[in-house]
Short mmCIF file of C-alpha atoms in Angstrom, two decimals:
data_model
loop_
_atom_site.label_atom_id
_atom_site.label_comp_id
_atom_site.label_asym_id
_atom_site.label_seq_id
_atom_site.Cartn_x
_atom_site.Cartn_y
_atom_site.Cartn_z
CA UNK A 271 -11.67 -3.77 -0.90
CA UNK A 272 -10.32 -0.26 -1.42
CA UNK A 273 -11.49 1.28 -4.67
CA UNK A 274 -8.99 3.04 -6.90
CA UNK A 275 -9.45 6.78 -6.48
CA UNK A 276 -8.55 8.82 -9.56
CA UNK A 277 -8.08 12.06 -7.59
CA UNK A 278 -5.03 14.21 -8.24
CA UNK A 279 -2.23 13.85 -5.69
CA UNK A 280 -2.27 16.40 -2.88
CA UNK A 281 0.56 18.96 -2.75
CA UNK A 282 1.95 17.19 0.32
CA UNK A 283 2.04 13.84 -1.47
CA UNK A 284 3.79 15.41 -4.48
CA UNK A 285 6.30 16.99 -2.07
CA UNK A 286 6.88 13.63 -0.43
CA UNK A 287 7.46 12.05 -3.84
CA UNK A 288 9.96 14.74 -4.79
CA UNK A 289 11.83 14.20 -1.53
CA UNK A 290 12.02 10.48 -2.25
CA UNK A 291 13.27 10.92 -5.81
CA UNK A 292 15.88 13.53 -4.90
CA UNK A 293 17.39 11.93 -1.87
CA UNK A 294 15.26 9.33 -0.15
CA UNK A 295 14.67 5.65 -0.89
CA UNK A 296 14.66 6.43 -4.61
CA UNK A 297 18.23 7.68 -4.43
CA UNK A 298 19.69 4.67 -2.67
CA UNK A 299 22.06 2.87 -4.99
CA UNK A 300 22.24 -0.27 -2.83
CA UNK A 301 25.92 -0.86 -3.46
CA UNK A 302 27.93 2.23 -4.31
CA UNK A 303 27.38 5.53 -2.54
CA UNK A 304 29.25 7.22 -5.37
CA UNK A 305 26.71 6.37 -8.07
CA UNK A 306 23.45 8.28 -8.37
CA UNK A 307 20.23 6.27 -8.28
CA UNK A 308 17.80 9.19 -8.51
CA UNK A 309 14.94 8.94 -10.94
CA UNK A 310 13.71 11.74 -13.20
CA UNK A 311 11.48 14.41 -11.74
CA UNK A 312 9.35 14.32 -14.87
CA UNK A 313 7.62 11.34 -13.29
CA UNK A 314 6.05 13.56 -10.65
CA UNK A 315 3.95 15.50 -13.11
CA UNK A 316 3.09 12.31 -14.93
CA UNK A 317 1.73 10.62 -11.86
CA UNK A 318 -0.35 13.63 -10.92
CA UNK A 319 -1.84 13.60 -14.39
CA UNK A 320 -2.55 9.88 -14.28
CA UNK A 321 -4.27 10.38 -10.96
CA UNK A 322 -6.78 12.69 -12.66
CA UNK A 323 -7.23 10.95 -16.00
CA UNK A 324 -10.46 9.23 -15.09
CA UNK A 325 -9.27 5.65 -14.64
CA UNK A 326 -12.25 3.77 -13.22
CA UNK A 327 -12.29 1.80 -9.98
CA UNK A 328 -10.70 -1.60 -10.21
CA UNK A 329 -13.96 -3.44 -9.58
CA UNK A 330 -12.28 -6.74 -8.76
CA UNK A 331 -12.44 -8.97 -5.73
CA UNK A 332 -9.51 -8.94 -3.34
CA UNK A 333 -7.30 -11.91 -4.06
CA UNK A 334 -6.19 -10.86 -7.50
CA UNK A 335 -6.98 -11.97 -11.02
CA UNK A 336 -4.93 -14.74 -12.59
CA UNK A 337 -4.26 -15.28 -16.25
CA UNK A 338 -3.78 -18.62 -17.92
CA UNK A 339 -0.55 -19.83 -16.31
CA UNK A 340 1.90 -20.62 -19.11
CA UNK A 341 4.73 -21.58 -16.78
CA UNK A 342 4.92 -25.19 -17.91
CA UNK A 343 5.18 -24.60 -21.64
CA UNK A 344 6.97 -21.22 -21.50
CA UNK A 345 9.94 -21.55 -19.15
CA UNK A 346 10.45 -17.83 -18.53
CA UNK A 347 9.76 -15.27 -15.84
CA UNK A 348 9.83 -11.46 -16.04
CA UNK A 349 11.30 -9.82 -12.92
CA UNK A 350 11.19 -6.04 -12.25
CA UNK A 351 13.47 -4.70 -9.50
CA UNK A 352 15.19 -1.59 -8.20
CA UNK A 353 18.58 -0.57 -9.55
CA UNK A 354 21.67 -2.05 -7.85
CA UNK A 355 19.53 -4.52 -5.89
CA UNK A 356 20.95 -7.78 -7.24
CA UNK A 357 24.33 -9.47 -7.02
CA UNK A 358 26.68 -9.09 -9.99
CA UNK A 359 29.81 -10.96 -11.01
CA UNK A 360 33.16 -10.08 -9.43
CA UNK A 361 34.43 -8.66 -12.68
CA UNK A 362 32.06 -5.74 -12.34
CA UNK A 363 29.96 -6.84 -15.28
CA UNK A 364 26.21 -7.15 -15.53
CA UNK A 365 25.93 -10.89 -15.01
CA UNK A 366 23.85 -11.91 -12.03
CA UNK A 367 25.25 -15.15 -10.56
CA UNK A 368 22.22 -16.07 -8.45
CA UNK A 369 19.82 -15.60 -11.36
CA UNK A 370 22.07 -17.68 -13.58
CA UNK A 371 22.15 -20.44 -10.98
CA UNK A 372 18.35 -20.37 -10.80
CA UNK A 373 18.17 -20.86 -14.57
CA UNK A 374 20.69 -23.70 -14.51
CA UNK A 375 18.73 -25.52 -11.84
CA UNK A 376 15.21 -24.97 -13.10
CA UNK A 377 15.52 -24.30 -16.83
CA UNK A 378 13.52 -21.09 -16.27
CA UNK A 379 15.06 -18.10 -18.05
CA UNK A 380 14.76 -14.81 -16.16
CA UNK A 381 14.15 -11.54 -17.96
CA UNK A 382 15.56 -9.20 -15.32
CA UNK A 383 14.82 -5.47 -15.57
CA UNK A 384 16.01 -2.70 -13.26
CA UNK A 385 13.09 -0.40 -14.02
CA UNK A 386 12.06 0.68 -10.52
CA UNK A 387 13.62 3.99 -9.43
CA UNK A 388 10.84 5.15 -7.15
CA UNK A 389 7.66 3.52 -5.83
CA UNK A 390 5.33 6.30 -6.97
CA UNK A 391 6.96 6.60 -10.37
CA UNK A 392 6.66 2.85 -10.93
CA UNK A 393 3.04 2.90 -9.79
CA UNK A 394 2.43 5.43 -12.53
CA UNK A 395 3.76 2.93 -15.07
CA UNK A 396 1.46 0.09 -14.07
CA UNK A 397 -1.68 1.57 -12.54
CA UNK A 398 -3.65 2.09 -15.76
CA UNK A 399 -3.08 -1.50 -16.87
CA UNK A 400 -3.92 -2.98 -13.48
CA UNK A 401 -7.00 -0.79 -13.05
CA UNK A 402 -8.23 -1.94 -16.45
CA UNK A 403 -7.62 -5.61 -15.65
CA UNK A 404 -4.77 -5.90 -18.16
CA UNK A 405 -1.41 -7.60 -17.82
CA UNK A 406 1.67 -5.48 -17.08
CA UNK A 407 4.21 -7.72 -18.81
CA UNK A 408 5.73 -8.50 -15.42
CA UNK A 409 5.50 -11.73 -13.44
CA UNK A 410 7.11 -10.52 -10.22
CA UNK A 411 8.06 -7.06 -8.93
CA UNK A 412 9.63 -5.52 -5.83
CA UNK A 413 7.75 -2.74 -4.02
CA UNK A 414 8.18 -1.06 -0.65
CA UNK A 415 5.66 -2.08 1.98
CA UNK A 416 3.38 0.97 1.86
CA UNK A 417 2.82 0.56 -1.90
CA UNK A 418 2.62 -3.22 -1.60
CA UNK A 419 -0.15 -2.67 0.96
CA UNK A 420 -2.05 -0.42 -1.42
CA UNK A 421 -1.90 -2.90 -4.31
CA UNK A 422 -3.12 -5.68 -2.03
CA UNK A 423 -6.05 -3.53 -0.85
CA UNK A 424 -6.93 -2.71 -4.44
CA UNK A 425 -6.91 -6.40 -5.38
CA UNK A 426 -4.21 -5.85 -7.99
CA UNK A 427 -1.84 -8.64 -6.95
CA UNK A 428 -2.37 -12.39 -6.79
CA UNK A 429 -2.54 -14.59 -3.76
CA UNK A 430 0.51 -16.84 -3.52
CA UNK A 431 0.32 -20.63 -3.60
CA UNK A 432 2.04 -22.00 -0.45
CA UNK A 433 2.69 -25.30 -2.24
CA UNK A 434 5.21 -23.52 -4.47
CA UNK A 435 6.91 -21.72 -1.57
CA UNK A 436 8.22 -24.37 0.86
CA UNK A 437 11.54 -22.62 1.57
CA UNK A 438 9.94 -19.20 1.86
CA UNK A 439 7.30 -20.43 4.29
CA UNK A 440 9.87 -22.24 6.43
CA UNK A 441 12.76 -19.78 6.33
CA UNK A 442 11.05 -16.40 6.55
CA UNK A 443 12.40 -14.53 9.57
CA UNK A 444 9.83 -14.01 12.36
CA UNK A 445 10.66 -10.31 12.19
CA UNK A 446 8.86 -10.07 8.84
CA UNK A 447 6.15 -12.74 9.11
CA UNK A 448 3.04 -10.81 9.99
CA UNK A 449 2.76 -7.21 8.72
CA UNK A 450 -0.61 -5.60 9.34
CA UNK A 451 -1.04 -4.99 5.61
CA UNK A 452 -0.48 -8.67 4.65
CA UNK A 453 -1.13 -10.93 7.65
CA UNK A 454 0.63 -14.26 7.25
CA UNK A 455 2.24 -13.13 4.00
CA UNK A 456 -0.58 -14.34 1.76
CA UNK A 457 0.35 -11.98 -1.10
CA UNK A 458 3.98 -11.00 -0.58
CA UNK A 459 7.41 -12.07 0.65
CA UNK A 460 10.19 -9.66 1.64
CA UNK A 461 13.06 -9.16 -0.74
CA UNK A 462 15.13 -7.23 1.80
CA UNK A 463 14.57 -5.33 5.03
CA UNK A 464 15.34 -1.63 5.54
CA UNK A 465 16.26 -0.46 9.05
CA UNK A 466 16.43 3.09 10.40
CA UNK A 467 19.09 3.61 13.07
CA UNK A 468 20.91 6.42 14.87
CA UNK A 469 24.31 7.00 13.24
CA UNK A 470 27.17 9.17 14.42
CA UNK A 471 30.66 10.37 13.63
CA UNK A 472 32.79 9.54 16.68
CA UNK A 473 35.36 12.22 15.98
CA UNK A 474 32.70 14.90 15.56
CA UNK A 475 30.99 13.85 18.80
CA UNK A 476 34.24 14.45 20.68
CA UNK A 477 33.17 12.47 23.73
CA UNK A 478 29.45 13.27 23.61
CA UNK A 479 27.35 10.15 24.18
CA UNK A 480 24.47 9.54 21.79
CA UNK A 481 22.15 6.67 22.67
CA UNK A 482 18.69 7.86 21.63
CA UNK A 483 16.63 10.21 19.51
CA UNK A 484 16.22 12.35 22.63
CA UNK A 485 19.98 12.86 22.68
CA UNK A 486 19.78 14.23 19.15
CA UNK A 487 17.09 16.71 20.13
CA UNK A 488 18.06 17.66 23.67
CA UNK A 489 21.85 17.78 23.89
CA UNK A 490 22.74 21.42 23.30
CA UNK A 491 26.32 20.51 22.45
CA UNK A 492 24.96 18.98 19.25
CA UNK A 493 23.06 22.11 18.19
CA UNK A 494 23.18 22.57 14.45
CA UNK A 495 24.90 19.22 13.87
CA UNK A 496 21.90 16.86 13.89
CA UNK A 497 19.95 15.44 10.94
CA UNK A 498 16.63 13.66 10.45
CA UNK A 499 15.38 11.77 7.40
CA UNK A 500 12.99 13.23 4.83
CA UNK A 501 11.06 9.94 4.72
CA UNK A 502 8.02 10.56 6.92
CA UNK A 503 7.54 6.99 8.18
CA UNK A 504 11.19 6.61 9.17
CA UNK A 505 11.55 9.89 11.06
CA UNK A 506 8.10 9.90 12.63
CA UNK A 507 8.35 6.22 13.54
CA UNK A 508 11.62 6.84 15.39
CA UNK A 509 10.10 9.88 17.10
CA UNK A 510 7.05 7.92 18.26
CA UNK A 511 9.22 5.15 19.66
CA UNK A 512 11.37 7.67 21.53
CA UNK A 513 8.21 9.12 23.06
CA UNK A 514 7.07 5.70 24.27
CA UNK A 515 4.42 5.25 21.57
CA UNK A 516 3.91 2.20 19.37
CA UNK A 517 4.28 3.08 15.63
CA UNK A 518 1.89 0.22 14.90
CA UNK A 519 -0.91 1.70 17.04
CA UNK A 520 -0.43 5.44 17.42
CA UNK A 521 -3.21 8.05 17.33
CA UNK A 522 -3.53 11.43 15.63
CA UNK A 523 -2.67 13.10 18.94
CA UNK A 524 0.48 10.99 19.24
CA UNK A 525 1.54 12.01 15.74
CA UNK A 526 0.87 15.68 16.43
CA UNK A 527 2.90 15.56 19.64
CA UNK A 528 5.84 14.06 17.75
CA UNK A 529 5.57 16.75 15.06
CA UNK A 530 5.52 19.46 17.73
CA UNK A 531 8.64 18.04 19.35
CA UNK A 532 10.47 18.01 16.05
CA UNK A 533 9.27 21.54 15.33
CA UNK A 534 10.97 22.74 18.50
CA UNK A 535 14.18 21.19 17.20
CA UNK A 536 13.78 23.13 13.96
CA UNK A 537 12.89 26.41 15.68
CA UNK A 538 15.84 26.30 18.08
CA UNK A 539 18.34 25.34 15.39
CA UNK A 540 19.08 21.99 17.03
CA UNK A 541 18.29 20.22 13.75
CA UNK A 542 20.70 21.13 10.95
CA UNK A 543 18.47 19.76 8.21
CA UNK A 544 16.19 17.01 7.01
CA UNK A 545 18.01 14.80 4.52
CA UNK A 546 17.74 11.91 2.12
CA UNK A 547 20.73 9.66 1.65
CA UNK A 548 22.82 12.73 0.83
CA UNK A 549 23.62 12.74 4.54
CA UNK A 550 26.43 10.25 3.94
CA UNK A 551 29.05 12.82 2.94
CA UNK A 552 28.09 15.18 5.78
CA UNK A 553 28.34 12.33 8.26
CA UNK A 554 31.74 11.13 7.11
CA UNK A 555 33.11 14.70 7.08
CA UNK A 556 31.69 15.41 10.54
CA UNK A 557 29.37 18.23 9.47
CA UNK A 558 26.67 16.03 10.95
CA UNK A 559 27.74 14.69 14.33
CA UNK A 560 24.71 12.38 14.54
CA UNK A 561 21.59 11.67 12.53
CA UNK A 562 18.91 9.18 11.61
CA UNK A 563 20.27 6.89 8.90
CA UNK A 564 19.53 3.80 6.84
CA UNK A 565 21.42 0.74 7.96
CA UNK A 566 22.43 -0.27 4.44
CA UNK A 567 24.28 3.02 4.05
CA UNK A 568 26.04 2.62 7.39
CA UNK A 569 27.30 -0.86 6.51
CA UNK A 570 28.98 0.61 3.44
CA UNK A 571 30.24 3.79 5.13
CA UNK A 572 31.91 1.94 7.97
CA UNK A 573 34.08 -0.01 5.54
CA UNK A 574 35.88 3.21 4.56
CA UNK A 575 35.14 5.58 7.47
CA UNK A 576 36.23 4.17 10.85
CA UNK A 577 34.74 7.16 12.71
CA UNK A 578 31.21 6.26 11.57
CA UNK A 579 29.19 4.13 13.96
CA UNK A 580 25.59 3.44 14.92
CA UNK A 581 23.39 2.71 17.92
CA UNK A 582 20.05 1.00 18.32
CA UNK A 583 18.07 3.03 20.87
CA UNK A 584 16.60 1.18 23.83
CA UNK A 585 13.20 2.42 22.63
CA UNK A 586 13.65 0.49 19.38
CA UNK A 587 14.00 1.23 15.68
CA UNK A 588 11.88 1.23 12.52
CA UNK A 589 12.10 -1.57 9.97
CA UNK A 590 10.30 -1.62 6.64
CA UNK A 591 10.72 -3.97 3.71
CA UNK A 592 10.83 -4.20 -0.06
CA UNK A 593 8.56 -7.01 -1.15
CA UNK A 594 8.11 -9.51 -3.95
CA UNK A 595 4.59 -9.51 -5.44
CA UNK A 596 2.93 -11.12 -8.46
CA UNK A 597 0.64 -8.68 -10.31
CA UNK A 598 -2.72 -9.59 -11.75
CA UNK A 599 -2.71 -11.29 -15.15
CA UNK A 600 0.91 -12.40 -14.80
CA UNK A 601 1.39 -15.20 -17.31
CA UNK A 602 4.06 -17.15 -15.43
CA UNK A 603 2.79 -17.23 -11.85
CA UNK A 604 4.23 -20.64 -10.94
CA UNK A 605 7.63 -19.68 -12.35
CA UNK A 606 7.50 -16.46 -10.35
CA UNK A 607 6.71 -18.39 -7.17
CA UNK A 608 9.62 -20.72 -7.82
CA UNK A 609 11.90 -17.69 -8.18
CA UNK A 610 10.63 -16.22 -4.90
CA UNK A 611 11.16 -19.54 -3.17
CA UNK A 612 14.70 -19.87 -4.57
CA UNK A 613 15.79 -16.69 -2.81
CA UNK A 614 14.66 -18.18 0.49
CA UNK A 615 17.21 -20.97 0.20
CA UNK A 616 20.10 -19.99 2.51
CA UNK A 617 22.82 -20.33 -0.14
CA UNK A 618 21.10 -18.00 -2.61
CA UNK A 619 20.06 -15.61 0.16
CA UNK A 620 23.64 -15.45 1.44
CA UNK A 621 25.05 -14.62 -1.98
CA UNK A 622 22.54 -11.82 -2.33
CA UNK A 623 23.12 -10.46 1.19
CA UNK A 624 26.90 -10.46 0.72
CA UNK A 625 26.52 -8.13 -2.21
CA UNK A 626 23.76 -5.68 -1.29
CA UNK A 627 24.21 -5.48 2.54
CA UNK A 628 20.59 -4.89 3.49
CA UNK A 629 18.69 -6.79 6.20
CA UNK A 630 18.35 -10.39 5.06
CA UNK A 631 14.83 -11.75 5.76
CA UNK A 632 15.92 -15.40 5.58
CA UNK A 633 16.43 -17.52 8.69
CA UNK A 634 19.45 -19.80 8.70
CA UNK A 635 21.50 -17.68 6.31
CA UNK A 636 24.26 -16.72 8.76
CA UNK A 637 26.31 -19.90 8.33
CA UNK A 638 26.25 -19.64 4.54
CA UNK A 639 27.03 -15.91 4.61
CA UNK A 640 30.05 -16.53 6.87
CA UNK A 641 31.55 -18.71 4.11
CA UNK A 642 31.48 -15.68 1.82
CA UNK A 643 32.04 -12.77 4.21
CA UNK A 644 32.42 -13.43 7.93
CA UNK A 645 32.20 -9.74 8.85
CA UNK A 646 28.84 -9.46 7.07
CA UNK A 647 27.56 -12.56 8.85
CA UNK A 648 28.45 -10.98 12.22
CA UNK A 649 26.96 -7.59 11.33
CA UNK A 650 23.60 -7.07 13.10
CA UNK A 651 22.60 -4.57 10.43
CA UNK A 652 22.56 -7.45 7.92
CA UNK A 653 21.76 -10.43 10.16
CA UNK A 654 19.93 -9.05 13.23
CA UNK A 655 20.51 -10.96 16.44
CA UNK A 656 17.71 -11.76 18.88
CA UNK A 657 18.14 -8.56 20.88
CA UNK A 658 18.02 -6.40 17.77
CA UNK A 659 15.00 -8.21 16.36
CA UNK A 660 13.16 -7.62 19.61
CA UNK A 661 13.65 -3.86 19.15
CA UNK A 662 12.32 -3.82 15.57
CA UNK A 663 9.02 -2.04 14.93
CA UNK A 664 6.94 -1.36 11.83
CA UNK A 665 5.05 1.82 11.01
CA UNK A 666 1.38 0.97 10.69
CA UNK A 667 -0.60 1.08 7.48
CA UNK A 668 -2.31 4.39 6.78
CA UNK A 669 -5.66 5.14 5.21
CA UNK A 670 -5.72 7.44 2.20
CA UNK A 671 -6.96 10.27 4.42
CA UNK A 672 -4.27 9.70 7.02
CA UNK A 673 -1.62 9.57 4.31
CA UNK A 674 -2.62 13.01 3.04
CA UNK A 675 -2.96 14.64 6.46
CA UNK A 676 0.26 13.20 7.89
CA UNK A 677 2.30 14.05 4.81
CA UNK A 678 0.98 17.62 4.84
CA UNK A 679 2.03 18.09 8.45
CA UNK A 680 5.43 16.55 7.82
CA UNK A 681 5.99 18.63 4.67
CA UNK A 682 5.26 21.80 6.63
CA UNK A 683 7.71 20.71 9.30
CA UNK A 684 10.53 19.95 6.88
CA UNK A 685 9.90 22.96 4.64
CA UNK A 686 9.27 20.77 1.60
#
């Protein structure tokens, strides 16, 4: 089991966190591109300080630490999620129809809190309690795969009971079944998938064909009109795939070669800039002719911008996931598992997918989604077909040392 290391974050890791809060995954609003989802930068200093405050190693066996499960006598569950990551009523209010249906069916009342703006910031909220073996006040939470992997290694989340997850076990898409950081999904289930694709503005391309990452870097007619993401795993994963390397098994030399190739794009002016999700306005205006992009953004952009399109390179694309986990000492574990399982029923999954437009991890949802929104059901960015699934790749888990080294090299490349 990995021991919790109370060392201060490296400058590269702080830079990566700032990139995420300003414009990366932290800034995604998951429904409206016009609303800001960025968290406060004050969290960066706070996390660095927490990292050096002398919190001792966790000292617990992998598999997590349960509390007395009060699910039967206390019919509640506390659910922490990202902002704009849940369906709301058509009137634009703050009611959540799927959560209300869960309560009607089960009698379990959900305390739903949108208190996750950034993975690292949220980790700063809960790490002291988890390291000390205390409860967090949460029964289930949604974290991106790299942080989910870390909490599993630390032994800070509980192993799930398959008996309470019949729909989840049966309906989980094969694309998400076996991540290297949680083989067989013993500790987590995906909430939604996040795909990185190549996007373009057809008008700005003016007849130029873009089919791959190589086209972004090598076609001189695109000089100064190309963008790459500030999220290291997304950009470097797409680079490795384009170079014929497996993001799940690459070496240090592979990574360095990909960095060097990107550096040439920076030095020659081929790359306009590295961006978070602030690329959306540049793409729709045509200032960026083509770029790496998040599929959830492209689904929304295409509804209003007919010139925006996307391609899945023959070499493949990177998919990550946000994941449901039950922290140690959660007091309503069975209720939390029932909530997880509910969202793997096709009807509930379809209602959620129709609203947030990310990759749905639930098999068999297409028919139900078509009843709500046929265009969404036919969109491979929401319901990947077999060909698209076959091209999906995950960026492998990194050790703490690799994380620091790789982020430092990427920060130097991007000028962060």
